[in-house]
Structure formats: C-alpha cells, structure tokens
C-alpha cells in the first residue's frame, strides 16, 4: 500500500520516514492497549494475576514484563 500526501505518493526519504513513524505508532498503540488492560486487571485491589503481552520489537528482541 502506497503512502500518499495530498493524493501524491511519497518517495525516497519521506517514504522511509513515514514507514518508521507508522511502525512506531503501531507499537505505541499496542503498548498503550496493554497498559490499559493491565490497569483494568489491577483495578482497586492492586493485584496483578497475569503478565502484559507486548509484541517483541525487532530492535530490542525483548518483551516487557509487568511485575
């Protein structure tokens, strides 16, 4: 799928930067969803019965554990 601005496809460095930003936004959305889910699970009791399930980042290769 081409990324367009004002009905014109992005090219070169702009296309590359747009791809990076879109990936970061997807990862942030995933992280925010997990934070929301964990906050709901913890609730008012303050006890966590599970662990966050955040996709591994290709850059880090690590998952984010929630104690």
Tab-separated table of N, CA, C and O in Angstrom:
chain	number	residue	atom	x	y	z
A	1	UNK	N	0.839	-1.183	0.000
A	1	UNK	CA	0.000	0.000	0.000
A	1	UNK	C	0.883	1.245	0.000
A	1	UNK	O	1.765	1.413	0.831
A	2	UNK	N	0.660	2.108	-0.953
A	2	UNK	CA	1.447	3.334	-1.056
A	2	UNK	C	0.966	4.348	-0.033
A	2	UNK	O	-0.221	4.418	0.284
A	3	UNK	N	1.900	5.112	0.493
A	3	UNK	CA	1.559	6.187	1.418
A	3	UNK	C	1.484	7.471	0.603
A	3	UNK	O	2.422	7.808	-0.116
A	4	UNK	N	0.362	8.151	0.718
A	4	UNK	CA	0.147	9.360	-0.074
A	4	UNK	C	-0.109	10.572	0.806
A	4	UNK	O	-0.661	10.453	1.898
A	5	UNK	N	0.302	11.724	0.303
A	5	UNK	CA	0.003	13.010	0.925
A	5	UNK	C	-0.535	13.909	-0.178
A	5	UNK	O	0.103	14.051	-1.234
A	6	UNK	N	-1.700	14.468	0.032
A	6	UNK	CA	-2.355	15.302	-0.982
A	6	UNK	C	-2.460	14.570	-2.316
A	6	UNK	O	-2.166	15.126	-3.376
A	7	UNK	N	-2.858	13.303	-2.255
A	7	UNK	CA	-3.053	12.459	-3.440
A	7	UNK	C	-1.777	12.227	-4.239
A	7	UNK	O	-1.826	11.891	-5.423
A	8	UNK	N	-0.618	12.417	-3.609
A	8	UNK	CA	0.659	12.159	-4.280
A	8	UNK	C	1.440	11.142	-3.450
A	8	UNK	O	1.566	11.295	-2.232
A	9	UNK	N	1.968	10.109	-4.084
A	9	UNK	CA	2.711	9.088	-3.334
A	9	UNK	C	4.026	9.636	-2.794
A	9	UNK	O	4.693	10.435	-3.452
A	10	UNK	N	4.363	9.203	-1.574
A	10	UNK	CA	5.650	9.593	-1.012
A	10	UNK	C	6.760	8.794	-1.671
A	10	UNK	O	6.565	7.649	-2.077
A	11	UNK	N	7.952	9.394	-1.744
A	11	UNK	CA	9.100	8.733	-2.356
A	11	UNK	C	10.335	8.981	-1.502
A	11	UNK	O	10.390	9.912	-0.708
A	12	UNK	N	11.309	8.137	-1.687
A	12	UNK	CA	12.622	8.330	-1.088
A	12	UNK	C	12.606	8.391	0.432
A	12	UNK	O	11.990	7.575	1.106
A	13	UNK	N	13.310	9.387	0.956
A	13	UNK	CA	13.472	9.537	2.403
A	13	UNK	C	12.142	9.798	3.102
A	13	UNK	O	11.919	9.353	4.230
A	14	UNK	N	11.226	10.494	2.438
A	14	UNK	CA	9.913	10.745	3.042
A	14	UNK	C	9.142	9.438	3.222
A	14	UNK	O	8.504	9.220	4.248
A	15	UNK	N	9.216	8.553	2.233
A	15	UNK	CA	8.552	7.256	2.328
A	15	UNK	C	9.171	6.431	3.455
A	15	UNK	O	8.467	5.813	4.245
A	16	UNK	N	10.485	6.450	3.527
A	16	UNK	CA	11.192	5.710	4.576
A	16	UNK	C	10.805	6.232	5.967
A	16	UNK	O	10.491	5.451	6.871
A	17	UNK	N	10.811	7.536	6.133
A	17	UNK	CA	10.455	8.147	7.420
A	17	UNK	C	9.003	7.858	7.782
A	17	UNK	O	8.692	7.546	8.937
A	18	UNK	N	8.116	7.920	6.810
A	18	UNK	CA	6.695	7.620	7.062
A	18	UNK	C	6.532	6.180	7.535
A	18	UNK	O	5.751	5.907	8.448
A	19	UNK	N	7.272	5.262	6.943
A	19	UNK	CA	7.204	3.865	7.366
A	19	UNK	C	7.668	3.690	8.797
A	19	UNK	O	7.058	2.949	9.577
A	20	UNK	N	8.749	4.361	9.169
A	20	UNK	CA	9.263	4.279	10.536
A	20	UNK	C	8.256	4.853	11.522
A	20	UNK	O	7.965	4.246	12.562
A	21	UNK	N	7.703	6.013	11.215
A	21	UNK	CA	6.731	6.650	12.109
A	21	UNK	C	5.491	5.780	12.255
A	21	UNK	O	4.980	5.587	13.367
A	22	UNK	N	5.002	5.209	11.162
A	22	UNK	CA	3.816	4.349	11.234
A	22	UNK	C	4.075	3.121	12.095
A	22	UNK	O	3.213	2.712	12.876
A	23	UNK	N	5.270	2.541	11.990
A	23	UNK	CA	5.624	1.394	12.826
A	23	UNK	C	5.670	1.793	14.295
A	23	UNK	O	5.162	1.066	15.162
A	24	UNK	N	6.239	2.945	14.587
A	24	UNK	CA	6.308	3.425	15.976
A	24	UNK	C	4.911	3.663	16.535
A	24	UNK	O	4.642	3.336	17.702
A	25	UNK	N	4.020	4.212	15.739
A	25	UNK	CA	2.651	4.465	16.187
A	25	UNK	C	1.938	3.152	16.481
A	25	UNK	O	1.238	3.023	17.498
A	26	UNK	N	2.133	2.140	15.644
A	26	UNK	CA	1.521	0.831	15.883
A	26	UNK	C	2.040	0.223	17.186
A	26	UNK	O	1.272	-0.333	17.973
A	27	UNK	N	3.353	0.320	17.414
A	27	UNK	CA	3.935	-0.231	18.641
A	27	UNK	C	3.436	0.528	19.867
A	27	UNK	O	3.143	-0.086	20.901
A	28	UNK	N	3.341	1.838	19.776
A	28	UNK	CA	2.844	2.634	20.892
A	28	UNK	C	1.392	2.301	21.178
A	28	UNK	O	0.990	2.201	22.345
A	29	UNK	N	0.591	2.103	20.143
A	29	UNK	CA	-0.806	1.729	20.326
A	29	UNK	C	-0.915	0.381	21.027
A	29	UNK	O	-1.737	0.213	21.935
A	30	UNK	N	-0.087	-0.567	20.620
A	30	UNK	CA	-0.087	-1.886	21.251
A	30	UNK	C	0.299	-1.776	22.724
A	30	UNK	O	-0.320	-2.375	23.601
A	31	UNK	N	1.330	-0.998	23.003
A	31	UNK	CA	1.787	-0.809	24.380
A	31	UNK	C	0.704	-0.140	25.225
A	31	UNK	O	0.411	-0.570	26.347
A	32	UNK	N	0.080	0.904	24.683
A	32	UNK	CA	-0.966	1.621	25.418
A	32	UNK	C	-2.153	0.702	25.706
A	32	UNK	O	-2.740	0.761	26.801
A	33	UNK	N	-2.490	-0.157	24.754
A	33	UNK	CA	-3.590	-1.099	24.968
A	33	UNK	C	-3.267	-2.059	26.109
A	33	UNK	O	-4.129	-2.375	26.932
A	34	UNK	N	-2.026	-2.534	26.155
A	34	UNK	CA	-1.626	-3.445	27.230
A	34	UNK	C	-1.600	-2.734	28.581
A	34	UNK	O	-1.993	-3.294	29.594
A	35	UNK	N	-1.134	-1.493	28.613
A	35	UNK	CA	-1.135	-0.735	29.863
A	35	UNK	C	-2.564	-0.561	30.356
A	35	UNK	O	-2.847	-0.740	31.547
A	36	UNK	N	-3.480	-0.246	29.455
A	36	UNK	CA	-4.889	-0.093	29.821
A	36	UNK	C	-5.455	-1.405	30.349
A	36	UNK	O	-6.144	-1.437	31.374
A	37	UNK	N	-5.157	-2.519	29.649
A	37	UNK	CA	-5.656	-3.823	30.071
A	37	UNK	C	-5.124	-4.189	31.451
A	37	UNK	O	-5.879	-4.634	32.324
A	38	UNK	N	-3.833	-3.983	31.681
A	38	UNK	CA	-3.238	-4.316	32.971
A	38	UNK	C	-3.810	-3.420	34.066
A	38	UNK	O	-4.108	-3.885	35.164
A	39	UNK	N	-4.003	-2.140	33.771
A	39	UNK	CA	-4.582	-1.229	34.761
A	39	UNK	C	-5.986	-1.675	35.150
A	39	UNK	O	-6.356	-1.621	36.327
A	40	UNK	N	-6.757	-2.146	34.177
A	40	UNK	CA	-8.106	-2.644	34.481
A	40	UNK	C	-8.039	-3.907	35.326
A	40	UNK	O	-8.850	-4.109	36.212
A	41	UNK	N	-7.070	-4.770	35.007
A	41	UNK	CA	-6.932	-6.015	35.761
A	41	UNK	C	-6.504	-5.736	37.198
A	41	UNK	O	-7.009	-6.356	38.129
A	42	UNK	N	-5.596	-4.810	37.375
A	42	UNK	CA	-5.125	-4.463	38.718
A	42	UNK	C	-6.264	-3.827	39.499
A	42	UNK	O	-6.494	-4.161	40.655
A	43	UNK	N	-6.974	-2.932	38.863
A	43	UNK	CA	-8.138	-2.298	39.482
A	43	UNK	C	-7.827	-1.664	40.812
A	43	UNK	O	-6.748	-1.130	41.038
A	44	UNK	N	-8.772	-1.737	41.715
A	44	UNK	CA	-8.610	-1.100	43.017
A	44	UNK	C	-7.904	-1.993	44.016
A	44	UNK	O	-7.433	-1.512	45.041
A	45	UNK	N	-7.811	-3.310	43.721
A	45	UNK	CA	-7.149	-4.222	44.650
A	45	UNK	C	-5.639	-4.100	44.589
A	45	UNK	O	-4.948	-4.413	45.559
A	46	UNK	N	-5.120	-3.701	43.446
A	46	UNK	CA	-3.678	-3.548	43.309
A	46	UNK	C	-2.942	-4.862	43.137
A	46	UNK	O	-1.746	-4.943	43.375
A	47	UNK	N	-3.656	-5.911	42.693
A	47	UNK	CA	-3.019	-7.212	42.488
A	47	UNK	C	-3.098	-7.588	41.015
A	47	UNK	O	-4.129	-7.432	40.378
A	48	UNK	N	-1.986	-8.098	40.514
A	48	UNK	CA	-1.916	-8.490	39.120
A	48	UNK	C	-1.863	-9.999	39.021
A	48	UNK	O	-1.020	-10.637	39.642
A	49	UNK	N	-2.762	-10.579	38.229
A	49	UNK	CA	-2.783	-12.023	38.098
A	49	UNK	C	-2.199	-12.519	36.792
A	49	UNK	O	-2.186	-13.703	36.527
A	50	UNK	N	-1.721	-11.638	35.958
A	50	UNK	CA	-1.183	-12.042	34.658
A	50	UNK	C	0.062	-11.263	34.306
A	50	UNK	O	0.732	-10.707	35.167
A	51	UNK	N	0.349	-11.222	33.023
A	51	UNK	CA	1.517	-10.507	32.536
A	51	UNK	C	1.144	-9.833	31.226
A	51	UNK	O	0.367	-10.373	30.439
A	52	UNK	N	1.706	-8.678	30.988
A	52	UNK	CA	1.429	-7.962	29.745
A	52	UNK	C	1.963	-8.757	28.573
A	52	UNK	O	2.985	-9.424	28.665
A	53	UNK	N	1.249	-8.702	27.464
A	53	UNK	CA	1.657	-9.409	26.260
A	53	UNK	C	1.944	-8.376	25.182
A	53	UNK	O	1.093	-8.051	24.371
A	54	UNK	N	3.163	-7.847	25.173
A	54	UNK	CA	3.567	-6.828	24.210
A	54	UNK	C	4.431	-7.507	23.159
A	54	UNK	O	5.336	-8.273	23.484
A	55	UNK	N	4.135	-7.241	21.888
A	55	UNK	CA	4.918	-7.830	20.807
A	55	UNK	C	6.382	-7.439	20.947
A	55	UNK	O	6.693	-6.334	21.358
A	56	UNK	N	7.268	-8.348	20.577
A	56	UNK	CA	8.693	-8.029	20.645
A	56	UNK	C	9.037	-7.044	19.555
A	56	UNK	O	8.498	-7.084	18.466
A	57	UNK	N	9.925	-6.160	19.881
A	57	UNK	CA	10.397	-5.163	18.926
A	57	UNK	C	11.598	-5.754	18.185
A	57	UNK	O	12.484	-6.308	18.822
A	58	UNK	N	11.641	-5.624	16.875
A	58	UNK	CA	12.790	-6.151	16.156
A	58	UNK	C	14.107	-5.524	16.624
A	58	UNK	O	15.141	-6.156	16.597
A	59	UNK	N	14.038	-4.284	17.080
A	59	UNK	CA	15.241	-3.598	17.537
A	59	UNK	C	15.746	-4.142	18.851
A	59	UNK	O	16.934	-4.271	19.073
A	60	UNK	N	14.827	-4.469	19.768
A	60	UNK	CA	15.262	-4.894	21.096
A	60	UNK	C	15.248	-6.398	21.274
A	60	UNK	O	16.057	-6.945	22.000
A	61	UNK	N	14.284	-7.074	20.632
A	61	UNK	CA	14.173	-8.509	20.790
A	61	UNK	C	13.716	-8.917	22.181
A	61	UNK	O	13.841	-10.047	22.592
A	62	UNK	N	13.177	-7.979	22.938
A	62	UNK	CA	12.750	-8.248	24.302
A	62	UNK	C	11.266	-7.969	24.465
A	62	UNK	O	10.709	-7.141	23.768
A	63	UNK	N	10.650	-8.669	25.410
A	63	UNK	CA	9.278	-8.354	25.762
A	63	UNK	C	9.294	-7.555	27.056
A	63	UNK	O	10.296	-7.502	27.746
A	64	UNK	N	8.184	-6.949	27.373
A	64	UNK	CA	8.095	-6.091	28.539
A	64	UNK	C	7.326	-6.789	29.636
A	64	UNK	O	6.104	-6.911	29.558
A	65	UNK	N	8.009	-7.296	30.662
A	65	UNK	CA	7.295	-7.931	31.773
A	65	UNK	C	6.712	-6.890	32.714
A	65	UNK	O	7.308	-5.842	32.934
A	66	UNK	N	5.559	-7.171	33.253
A	66	UNK	CA	4.934	-6.299	34.247
A	66	UNK	C	4.939	-7.074	35.577
A	66	UNK	O	4.293	-8.100	35.685
A	67	UNK	N	5.697	-6.600	36.572
A	67	UNK	CA	5.777	-7.329	37.839
A	67	UNK	C	4.464	-7.324	38.598
A	67	UNK	O	3.647	-6.512	38.478
